[in-house]
């Protein structure tokens, strides 16, 4: 193997002032978690950089996992060398001999983070460049568009050599912004919203409403598969599945068809908020996008939102469907979301849902029946599963959580 370590550069973490320690700890925890099945790996993190020592573990597989971890700006497989110019020359040559192909151009880009190191960046560029030119036949310099760029980073503890910079997922480490509940349907939007919220550092638990026998096992499985995809971001994802049939049937019995969807959404939001409180989250995330459908007009949101003052985060609010679909493709949820099984909302969708429902009317309909016992019953029969991006680790944790 050419490289023995991976150097990780932080994203926005670096600008977080006093909170920096917390952000670095979270990132380290998350990296440790996604790499947990590589026993040889050792992780060291300081204020500016994280170093992952491979100890023989497979570089490609580790890199694939790291690409999904939020809070990483970029990372590079590196060779670590003691701060001795002769050793740096020798290791650079060894690295280049392995990576270089005939007729390639190159450039050296040295950076001296440790200003006490006796060679300036330019001096290092010249010394190392000259050494490579002398020892490798057919190599030429191209400072503007080199095929290979040798990056040399001089830090306090050592010098790091690399020819690769891999782009990270950006954002903030999951969990560094707190916890929220994601209302997860089987559609295209909510998994994308979840992904975007996680990217800003939210730790999410999913809440899904299903209505058997009107919705099939396969539609539930679809949501579980979406949850597993989201687990890919951070290693695991907790999903609360709420039985919603009785409440939905009662709504359609007691509430005028035009208001049924509005009331149904209010019930969903009440239950989600109750789960949020139990799970000690501080917000609710949805896949709503302004004007997309009847329940997502501003009037609808105003009336539905009345039932809680918990912050509702809507990452997709201003996005067009085509752009949302593009992200769904990128994060590999589109194919799952496009499976044709029915969702509880689509089955009960009235022909003419109100696009401008009013709060007082919604409140009035809700006095037609005492929904509270049914809400409590639904909450008491929630099935909670812990999903892992690796199938075999899936387990029911119902007992642990409630
Ligand atoms: P999606 O593609 O996410 O299903 P949508 O465009 O179909 O969204 P709606 O059906 O109006 O829009 O749902 C709006 C939001 O309400 C969803 O993004 C999701 O956050 C939440 N939601 C809808 N149905 C459910 C459900 N069965 N369980 C949990 N949350 C739901
Ligand atoms: Mg939907």
CSV table of C-alpha atoms and ligand atoms in Angstrom, one decimal:
chain,number,residue,atom,x,y,z
A,1,UNK,CA,0.0,0.0,0.0
A,2,UNK,CA,1.3,3.5,-0.9
A,3,UNK,CA,-0.5,5.4,1.8
A,4,UNK,CA,-0.7,4.6,5.5
A,5,UNK,CA,-2.9,7.3,6.8
A,6,UNK,CA,-5.9,9.6,5.8
A,7,UNK,CA,-5.8,13.3,6.7
A,8,UNK,CA,-9.2,14.8,7.2
A,9,UNK,CA,-9.8,18.5,6.7
A,10,UNK,CA,-12.8,20.0,8.6
A,11,UNK,CA,-15.5,22.0,6.9
A,12,UNK,CA,-17.3,24.9,8.6
A,13,UNK,CA,-16.3,23.5,12.0
A,14,UNK,CA,-13.2,25.5,11.8
A,15,UNK,CA,-15.2,28.7,12.1
A,16,UNK,CA,-17.1,27.7,15.2
A,17,UNK,CA,-15.0,29.4,17.8
A,18,UNK,CA,-15.5,28.1,21.3
A,19,UNK,CA,-17.8,25.3,20.1
A,20,UNK,CA,-15.0,23.8,18.1
A,21,UNK,CA,-14.2,21.1,20.6
A,22,UNK,CA,-17.7,19.9,20.6
A,23,UNK,CA,-17.9,19.8,16.8
A,24,UNK,CA,-14.6,17.9,16.5
A,25,UNK,CA,-15.7,15.4,19.1
A,26,UNK,CA,-19.0,14.8,17.2
A,27,UNK,CA,-17.2,14.3,14.0
A,28,UNK,CA,-14.7,12.0,15.5
A,29,UNK,CA,-17.6,10.0,17.1
A,30,UNK,CA,-19.4,9.8,13.7
A,31,UNK,CA,-16.2,8.8,11.8
A,32,UNK,CA,-15.5,6.1,14.4
A,33,UNK,CA,-19.1,4.8,14.0
A,34,UNK,CA,-19.0,4.5,10.2
A,35,UNK,CA,-15.6,2.8,10.4
A,36,UNK,CA,-16.5,0.5,13.3
A,37,UNK,CA,-16.0,-2.7,11.4
A,38,UNK,CA,-12.4,-1.9,10.5
A,39,UNK,CA,-10.6,-3.1,13.7
A,40,UNK,CA,-7.2,-1.9,12.7
A,41,UNK,CA,-8.2,1.7,12.3
A,42,UNK,CA,-6.9,4.3,14.8
A,43,UNK,CA,-8.3,7.9,14.9
A,44,UNK,CA,-6.6,10.9,16.3
A,45,UNK,CA,-8.3,14.3,16.1
A,46,UNK,CA,-7.1,17.7,17.0
A,47,UNK,CA,-8.4,21.3,16.5
A,48,UNK,CA,-7.4,21.5,12.9
A,49,UNK,CA,-7.2,18.0,11.4
A,50,UNK,CA,-8.2,14.4,12.0
A,51,UNK,CA,-5.7,11.6,11.2
A,52,UNK,CA,-6.9,8.1,10.5
A,53,UNK,CA,-4.2,5.5,10.6
A,54,UNK,CA,-5.1,2.5,8.4
A,55,UNK,CA,-3.0,-0.2,10.0
A,56,UNK,CA,-3.5,-2.4,6.9
A,57,UNK,CA,-7.3,-1.7,6.5
A,58,UNK,CA,-8.5,-1.2,2.9
A,59,UNK,CA,-8.0,2.4,1.8
A,60,UNK,CA,-10.7,2.4,-0.9
A,61,UNK,CA,-13.4,1.1,1.4
A,62,UNK,CA,-12.5,3.5,4.1
A,63,UNK,CA,-12.6,6.4,1.6
A,64,UNK,CA,-16.0,5.3,0.3
A,65,UNK,CA,-17.4,5.5,3.9
A,66,UNK,CA,-15.8,8.9,4.6
A,67,UNK,CA,-17.4,10.5,1.6
A,68,UNK,CA,-20.8,10.3,3.3
A,69,UNK,CA,-19.8,11.9,6.6
A,70,UNK,CA,-21.0,15.4,7.1
A,71,UNK,CA,-18.6,17.9,8.5
A,72,UNK,CA,-15.7,16.8,6.3
A,73,UNK,CA,-14.5,19.4,3.8
A,74,UNK,CA,-12.0,17.1,2.1
A,75,UNK,CA,-9.6,14.3,2.9
A,76,UNK,CA,-6.4,12.9,1.5
A,77,UNK,CA,-4.7,9.5,1.8
A,78,UNK,CA,-1.2,10.5,3.0
A,79,UNK,CA,2.2,9.3,3.8
A,80,UNK,CA,3.5,10.5,7.1
A,81,UNK,CA,7.2,11.5,7.3
A,82,UNK,CA,9.3,12.9,10.1
A,83,UNK,CA,10.4,16.5,9.7
A,84,UNK,CA,13.7,15.8,7.9
A,85,UNK,CA,14.3,17.2,4.4
A,86,UNK,CA,16.2,14.1,3.2
A,87,UNK,CA,13.4,11.8,4.4
A,88,UNK,CA,10.8,14.0,2.8
A,89,UNK,CA,12.7,13.8,-0.5
A,90,UNK,CA,13.0,10.0,-0.3
A,91,UNK,CA,9.3,9.5,0.5
A,92,UNK,CA,8.2,11.9,-2.2
A,93,UNK,CA,10.2,9.9,-4.7
A,94,UNK,CA,8.8,6.6,-3.5
A,95,UNK,CA,5.3,7.9,-3.7
A,96,UNK,CA,5.8,9.3,-7.2
A,97,UNK,CA,7.5,6.1,-8.5
A,98,UNK,CA,4.3,4.2,-7.6
A,99,UNK,CA,1.8,6.8,-8.9
A,100,UNK,CA,3.7,8.2,-11.9
A,101,UNK,CA,3.0,7.0,-15.5
A,102,UNK,CA,5.2,7.8,-18.4
A,103,UNK,CA,4.9,11.2,-20.0
A,104,UNK,CA,3.0,12.8,-17.1
A,105,UNK,CA,3.3,16.4,-15.9
A,106,UNK,CA,3.5,17.4,-12.3
A,107,UNK,CA,3.8,20.2,-9.7
A,108,UNK,CA,4.8,20.4,-6.1
A,109,UNK,CA,2.6,22.4,-3.7
A,110,UNK,CA,4.1,22.8,-0.2
A,111,UNK,CA,2.4,24.4,2.7
A,112,UNK,CA,4.1,25.2,5.9
A,113,UNK,CA,1.6,25.3,8.8
A,114,UNK,CA,4.5,25.0,11.2
A,115,UNK,CA,6.4,28.3,10.6
A,116,UNK,CA,9.4,27.0,12.6
A,117,UNK,CA,10.3,24.5,9.9
A,118,UNK,CA,13.5,25.8,8.4
A,119,UNK,CA,12.4,25.6,4.7
A,120,UNK,CA,10.0,28.1,3.2
A,121,UNK,CA,7.2,26.7,0.9
A,122,UNK,CA,9.0,27.9,-2.3
A,123,UNK,CA,12.2,26.4,-1.2
A,124,UNK,CA,10.5,23.1,-0.6
A,125,UNK,CA,8.7,23.3,-4.0
A,126,UNK,CA,12.1,23.7,-5.7
A,127,UNK,CA,14.0,21.1,-3.7
A,128,UNK,CA,11.4,18.4,-4.0
A,129,UNK,CA,10.5,19.2,-7.6
A,130,UNK,CA,14.3,19.1,-8.6
A,131,UNK,CA,14.7,15.8,-6.8
A,132,UNK,CA,11.8,14.2,-8.6
A,133,UNK,CA,13.0,15.5,-12.0
A,134,UNK,CA,16.5,14.2,-11.4
A,135,UNK,CA,15.3,10.7,-10.5
A,136,UNK,CA,12.3,10.0,-12.7
A,137,UNK,CA,12.7,9.9,-16.4
A,138,UNK,CA,10.2,11.6,-18.7
A,139,UNK,CA,8.7,13.8,-16.0
A,140,UNK,CA,7.9,17.4,-16.8
A,141,UNK,CA,6.7,20.4,-14.8
A,142,UNK,CA,3.3,22.0,-15.5
A,143,UNK,CA,2.3,24.5,-12.8
A,144,UNK,CA,-1.1,25.3,-14.3
A,145,UNK,CA,-2.6,21.9,-15.2
A,146,UNK,CA,-0.4,19.2,-13.8
A,147,UNK,CA,-1.5,15.5,-14.1
A,148,UNK,CA,-0.1,14.9,-10.6
A,149,UNK,CA,0.2,17.4,-7.8
A,150,UNK,CA,2.3,16.5,-4.9
A,151,UNK,CA,0.9,18.3,-1.8
A,152,UNK,CA,3.3,18.6,1.1
A,153,UNK,CA,1.8,19.8,4.4
A,154,UNK,CA,4.3,20.6,7.2
A,155,UNK,CA,2.5,20.4,10.5
A,156,UNK,CA,3.8,20.6,14.1
A,157,UNK,CA,4.1,16.8,14.5
A,158,UNK,CA,5.1,15.6,11.1
A,159,UNK,CA,5.1,16.2,7.3
A,160,UNK,CA,2.2,14.8,5.2
A,161,UNK,CA,2.6,13.9,1.6
A,162,UNK,CA,-0.3,13.3,-0.8
A,163,UNK,CA,-1.2,13.3,-4.5
A,164,UNK,CA,-5.0,13.2,-4.0
A,165,UNK,CA,-7.6,15.5,-2.5
A,166,UNK,CA,-11.0,13.9,-2.2
A,167,UNK,CA,-14.1,16.1,-1.8
A,168,UNK,CA,-16.0,15.5,1.4
A,169,UNK,CA,-19.8,15.8,2.0
A,170,UNK,CA,-19.5,19.3,3.6
A,171,UNK,CA,-22.0,20.5,6.1
A,172,UNK,CA,-21.8,19.9,9.9
A,173,UNK,CA,-21.4,16.7,11.8
A,174,UNK,CA,-24.7,14.9,12.4
A,175,UNK,CA,-25.8,15.6,16.0
A,176,UNK,CA,-23.8,18.8,16.4
A,177,UNK,CA,-27.0,20.8,15.9
A,178,UNK,CA,-29.3,18.7,18.1
A,179,UNK,CA,-32.1,16.3,17.5
A,180,UNK,CA,-35.3,16.5,15.5
A,181,UNK,CA,-38.1,14.2,14.2
A,182,UNK,CA,-38.3,13.7,10.4
A,183,UNK,CA,-41.9,13.0,9.1
A,184,UNK,CA,-41.0,10.3,6.6
A,185,UNK,CA,-43.5,9.3,4.0
A,186,UNK,CA,-42.8,6.9,1.1
A,187,UNK,CA,-42.5,9.9,-1.3
A,188,UNK,CA,-39.7,11.6,-3.0
A,189,UNK,CA,-39.5,14.7,-0.8
A,190,UNK,CA,-39.2,13.7,2.8
A,191,UNK,CA,-36.0,11.6,2.5
A,192,UNK,CA,-34.4,14.5,0.6
A,193,UNK,CA,-35.5,16.9,3.3
A,194,UNK,CA,-34.0,14.5,5.9
A,195,UNK,CA,-30.7,14.3,4.1
A,196,UNK,CA,-30.5,18.1,3.9
A,197,UNK,CA,-31.4,18.5,7.6
A,198,UNK,CA,-28.7,16.0,8.6
A,199,UNK,CA,-26.2,17.9,6.4
A,200,UNK,CA,-26.7,20.9,8.8
A,201,UNK,CA,-25.9,18.7,11.8
A,202,UNK,CA,-29.3,17.5,12.9
A,203,UNK,CA,-29.6,14.0,14.4
A,204,UNK,CA,-32.9,12.7,13.0
A,205,UNK,CA,-35.4,10.0,14.0
A,206,UNK,CA,-38.1,9.1,11.5
A,207,UNK,CA,-41.8,9.1,12.2
A,208,UNK,CA,-44.0,7.3,9.7
A,209,UNK,CA,-47.8,7.0,9.7
A,210,UNK,CA,-49.3,3.9,8.1
A,211,UNK,CA,-52.8,2.6,7.8
A,212,UNK,CA,-53.1,-1.2,7.4
A,213,UNK,CA,-54.9,-2.8,5.7
A,214,UNK,CA,-55.3,0.1,3.4
A,215,UNK,CA,-51.6,0.4,3.0
A,216,UNK,CA,-49.7,-2.8,2.5
A,217,UNK,CA,-46.6,-4.3,4.2
A,218,UNK,CA,-44.7,-3.4,1.0
A,219,UNK,CA,-45.4,0.3,1.5
A,220,UNK,CA,-44.1,0.0,5.0
A,221,UNK,CA,-41.0,-1.8,3.7
A,222,UNK,CA,-40.5,1.0,1.3
A,223,UNK,CA,-40.2,3.5,4.2
A,224,UNK,CA,-37.9,1.1,6.1
A,225,UNK,CA,-35.7,0.9,3.0
A,226,UNK,CA,-35.6,4.8,2.8
A,227,UNK,CA,-34.7,4.8,6.5
A,228,UNK,CA,-31.8,2.5,5.8
A,229,UNK,CA,-30.6,4.8,3.1
A,230,UNK,CA,-30.6,7.7,5.6
A,231,UNK,CA,-28.8,5.4,8.0
A,232,UNK,CA,-26.0,5.4,5.5
A,233,UNK,CA,-25.2,9.0,6.4
A,234,UNK,CA,-24.5,8.2,10.0
A,235,UNK,CA,-24.5,4.4,10.4
A,236,UNK,CA,-28.0,4.2,12.0
A,237,UNK,CA,-31.5,5.6,11.9
A,238,UNK,CA,-34.3,5.2,14.4
A,239,UNK,CA,-37.8,4.9,12.8
A,240,UNK,CA,-41.1,5.2,14.7
A,241,UNK,CA,-44.0,3.6,12.8
A,242,UNK,CA,-47.4,4.9,14.0
A,243,UNK,CA,-50.6,2.9,13.4
A,244,UNK,CA,-52.9,5.5,11.9
A,245,UNK,CA,-55.9,3.5,10.5
A,246,UNK,CA,-58.4,4.2,13.3
A,247,UNK,CA,-57.7,7.9,13.3
A,248,UNK,CA,-58.0,8.2,9.6
A,249,UNK,CA,-61.3,6.3,9.5
A,250,UNK,CA,-62.7,8.5,12.2
A,251,UNK,CA,-61.7,11.7,10.4
A,252,UNK,CA,-63.5,10.5,7.2
A,253,UNK,CA,-66.6,9.7,9.2
A,254,UNK,CA,-66.7,12.9,11.3
A,255,UNK,CA,-65.1,15.6,9.2
A,256,UNK,CA,-66.3,17.2,5.9
A,257,UNK,CA,-64.4,15.8,3.0
A,258,UNK,CA,-62.9,19.2,2.2
A,259,UNK,CA,-61.3,19.4,5.6
A,260,UNK,CA,-60.3,15.8,6.1
A,261,UNK,CA,-56.8,16.2,4.8
A,262,UNK,CA,-56.2,19.3,7.0
A,263,UNK,CA,-57.4,17.6,10.1
A,264,UNK,CA,-55.4,14.5,9.2
A,265,UNK,CA,-52.2,16.6,9.0
A,266,UNK,CA,-53.0,18.2,12.3
A,267,UNK,CA,-53.3,14.8,13.9
A,268,UNK,CA,-50.1,13.6,12.4
A,269,UNK,CA,-48.3,16.7,13.6
A,270,UNK,CA,-49.7,16.3,17.2
A,271,UNK,CA,-48.5,12.7,17.4
A,272,UNK,CA,-45.1,13.6,15.9
A,273,UNK,CA,-44.8,16.3,18.5
A,274,UNK,CA,-45.5,14.0,21.3
A,275,UNK,CA,-42.9,11.5,20.0
A,276,UNK,CA,-40.5,14.4,19.7
A,277,UNK,CA,-41.0,15.3,23.3
A,278,UNK,CA,-40.5,11.8,24.5
A,279,UNK,CA,-37.3,11.5,22.5
A,280,UNK,CA,-36.1,14.9,23.7
A,281,UNK,CA,-35.9,16.5,20.2
A,282,UNK,CA,-36.3,20.2,19.6
A,283,UNK,CA,-37.8,20.4,16.1
A,284,UNK,CA,-39.8,18.6,13.4
A,285,UNK,CA,-38.6,18.2,9.8
A,286,UNK,CA,-40.9,17.8,6.8
A,287,UNK,CA,-40.6,17.5,3.0
A,288,UNK,CA,-43.0,20.3,2.3
A,289,UNK,CA,-42.4,22.6,-0.6
A,290,UNK,CA,-44.5,25.7,-1.0
A,291,UNK,CA,-47.4,25.4,-3.4
A,292,UNK,CA,-46.5,21.8,-4.4
A,293,UNK,CA,-49.9,20.3,-3.5
A,294,UNK,CA,-53.1,21.4,-1.7
A,295,UNK,CA,-51.7,20.7,1.8
A,296,UNK,CA,-48.7,22.8,1.1
A,297,UNK,CA,-50.2,26.2,0.4
A,298,UNK,CA,-49.4,28.9,2.9
A,299,UNK,CA,-53.0,28.9,4.1
A,300,UNK,CA,-52.8,25.1,4.7
A,301,UNK,CA,-49.5,25.4,6.5
A,302,UNK,CA,-50.8,28.2,8.7
A,303,UNK,CA,-53.9,26.1,9.7
A,304,UNK,CA,-52.0,22.8,10.2
A,305,UNK,CA,-49.1,24.5,12.1
A,306,UNK,CA,-51.6,25.8,14.7
A,307,UNK,CA,-51.4,22.6,16.7
A,308,UNK,CA,-47.8,23.1,17.8
A,309,UNK,CA,-45.3,25.8,18.4
A,310,UNK,CA,-42.3,23.4,18.0
A,311,UNK,CA,-40.1,24.7,15.2
A,312,UNK,CA,-40.9,23.0,11.9
A,313,UNK,CA,-38.0,22.8,9.6
A,314,UNK,CA,-38.8,22.6,5.9
A,315,UNK,CA,-35.5,22.3,4.0
A,316,UNK,CA,-37.3,22.0,0.6
A,317,UNK,CA,-39.7,24.9,1.1
A,318,UNK,CA,-38.4,27.0,-1.8
A,319,UNK,CA,-37.2,24.2,-4.1
A,320,UNK,CA,-38.7,23.1,-7.4
A,321,UNK,CA,-39.7,19.4,-7.8
A,322,UNK,CA,-37.1,18.9,-10.6
A,323,UNK,CA,-34.3,20.0,-8.3
A,324,UNK,CA,-35.6,17.8,-5.5
A,325,UNK,CA,-35.6,14.8,-7.8
A,326,UNK,CA,-32.0,15.4,-8.8
A,327,UNK,CA,-31.0,15.2,-5.1
A,328,UNK,CA,-33.1,12.1,-4.6
A,329,UNK,CA,-31.1,10.5,-7.5
A,330,UNK,CA,-27.8,11.6,-6.0
A,331,UNK,CA,-28.6,10.2,-2.6
A,332,UNK,CA,-30.0,7.0,-4.2
A,333,UNK,CA,-33.5,7.3,-2.7
A,334,UNK,CA,-35.4,8.0,-5.9
A,335,UNK,CA,-35.7,4.4,-7.1
A,336,UNK,CA,-37.2,3.4,-3.7
A,337,UNK,CA,-39.6,6.4,-3.5
A,338,UNK,CA,-40.8,5.6,-7.1
A,339,UNK,CA,-42.0,2.1,-6.1
A,340,UNK,CA,-45.7,2.2,-6.7
A,341,UNK,CA,-47.2,1.2,-3.3
A,342,UNK,CA,-49.8,3.4,-1.7
A,343,UNK,CA,-49.2,5.8,1.1
A,344,UNK,CA,-51.8,6.4,3.7
A,345,UNK,CA,-52.3,10.0,2.5
A,346,UNK,CA,-52.9,9.0,-1.1
A,347,UNK,CA,-55.5,6.4,-0.3
A,348,UNK,CA,-57.7,8.8,1.7
A,349,UNK,CA,-57.1,11.9,-0.5
A,350,UNK,CA,-60.4,13.6,-1.1
A,351,UNK,CA,-61.3,14.7,-4.6
A,352,UNK,CA,-61.3,18.4,-3.6
A,353,UNK,CA,-59.1,19.2,-0.6
A,354,UNK,CA,-59.4,22.8,0.6
A,355,UNK,CA,-56.4,24.9,-0.6
A,356,UNK,CA,-57.3,27.7,1.9
A,357,UNK,CA,-58.5,25.9,5.1
A,358,UNK,CA,-59.2,28.2,8.0
A,359,UNK,CA,-58.1,27.6,11.6
A,360,UNK,CA,-61.5,28.3,13.2
A,361,UNK,CA,-63.2,25.8,10.9
A,362,UNK,CA,-60.5,23.1,11.6
A,363,UNK,CA,-61.0,23.7,15.3
A,364,UNK,CA,-64.7,23.4,15.0
A,365,UNK,CA,-64.4,20.0,13.2
A,366,UNK,CA,-62.1,18.7,15.8
A,367,UNK,CA,-64.9,19.3,18.4
A,368,UNK,CA,-67.1,16.8,16.6
A,369,UNK,CA,-65.4,13.9,18.3
A,370,UNK,CA,-62.9,13.4,21.1
A,371,UNK,CA,-59.8,12.4,19.2
A,372,UNK,CA,-57.6,12.4,22.3
A,373,UNK,CA,-58.0,8.7,23.3
A,374,UNK,CA,-57.3,7.5,19.8
A,375,UNK,CA,-54.2,9.7,19.6
A,376,UNK,CA,-52.9,8.2,22.8
A,377,UNK,CA,-53.7,4.7,21.6
A,378,UNK,CA,-51.7,5.3,18.4
A,379,UNK,CA,-48.8,6.7,20.4
A,380,UNK,CA,-48.9,3.6,22.7
A,381,UNK,CA,-48.8,1.2,19.8
A,382,UNK,CA,-45.8,2.7,18.0
A,383,UNK,CA,-43.4,0.2,16.6
A,384,UNK,CA,-39.8,1.5,16.9
A,385,UNK,CA,-37.0,0.0,14.9
A,386,UNK,CA,-33.4,0.8,14.7
A,387,UNK,CA,-32.1,0.7,11.2
A,388,UNK,CA,-28.6,0.2,10.1
A,389,UNK,CA,-27.1,0.8,6.7
A,390,UNK,CA,-25.9,-2.8,7.1
A,391,UNK,CA,-28.9,-5.0,7.0
A,392,UNK,CA,-27.9,-7.7,9.5
A,393,UNK,CA,-27.7,-5.2,12.3
A,394,UNK,CA,-31.4,-4.3,12.1
A,395,UNK,CA,-33.1,-4.8,15.4
A,396,UNK,CA,-36.2,-3.9,17.3
A,397,UNK,CA,-35.4,-1.6,20.1
A,398,UNK,CA,-39.0,-0.9,21.2
A,399,UNK,CA,-38.2,-2.0,24.7
A,400,UNK,CA,-35.2,0.3,25.1
A,401,UNK,CA,-37.0,3.5,24.0
A,402,UNK,CA,-40.4,3.6,25.8
B,1,LIG,P1,-43.3,13.3,0.1
B,1,LIG,O1,-42.7,13.2,-1.3
B,1,LIG,O2,-42.3,13.5,1.2
B,1,LIG,O3,-44.3,12.2,0.4
B,1,LIG,P2,-45.4,14.9,-0.9
B,1,LIG,O4,-44.9,15.8,-2.0
B,1,LIG,O5,-46.0,13.7,-1.3
B,1,LIG,O6,-44.1,14.6,0.0
B,1,LIG,P3,-47.4,15.4,1.0
B,1,LIG,O7,-47.9,14.0,0.8
B,1,LIG,O8,-48.3,16.5,1.1
B,1,LIG,O9,-46.3,15.8,0.0
B,1,LIG,O10,-46.6,15.3,2.4
B,1,LIG,C1,-45.9,16.5,2.9
B,1,LIG,C2,-45.0,16.1,4.0
B,1,LIG,O11,-45.8,15.5,5.1
B,1,LIG,C3,-44.1,15.0,3.6
B,1,LIG,O12,-42.9,15.5,3.0
B,1,LIG,C4,-43.8,14.3,5.0
B,1,LIG,O13,-42.8,15.1,5.7
B,1,LIG,C5,-45.1,14.4,5.7
B,1,LIG,N1,-45.9,13.2,5.5
B,1,LIG,C6,-46.8,12.9,4.5
B,1,LIG,N2,-47.2,11.6,4.6
B,1,LIG,C7,-46.6,11.1,5.7
B,1,LIG,C8,-46.7,9.8,6.3
B,1,LIG,N3,-47.5,8.8,5.9
B,1,LIG,N4,-45.9,9.6,7.4
B,1,LIG,C9,-45.1,10.6,7.9
B,1,LIG,N5,-45.0,11.8,7.3
B,1,LIG,C10,-45.8,12.1,6.2
B,2,LIG,MG1,-46.3,12.0,0.0
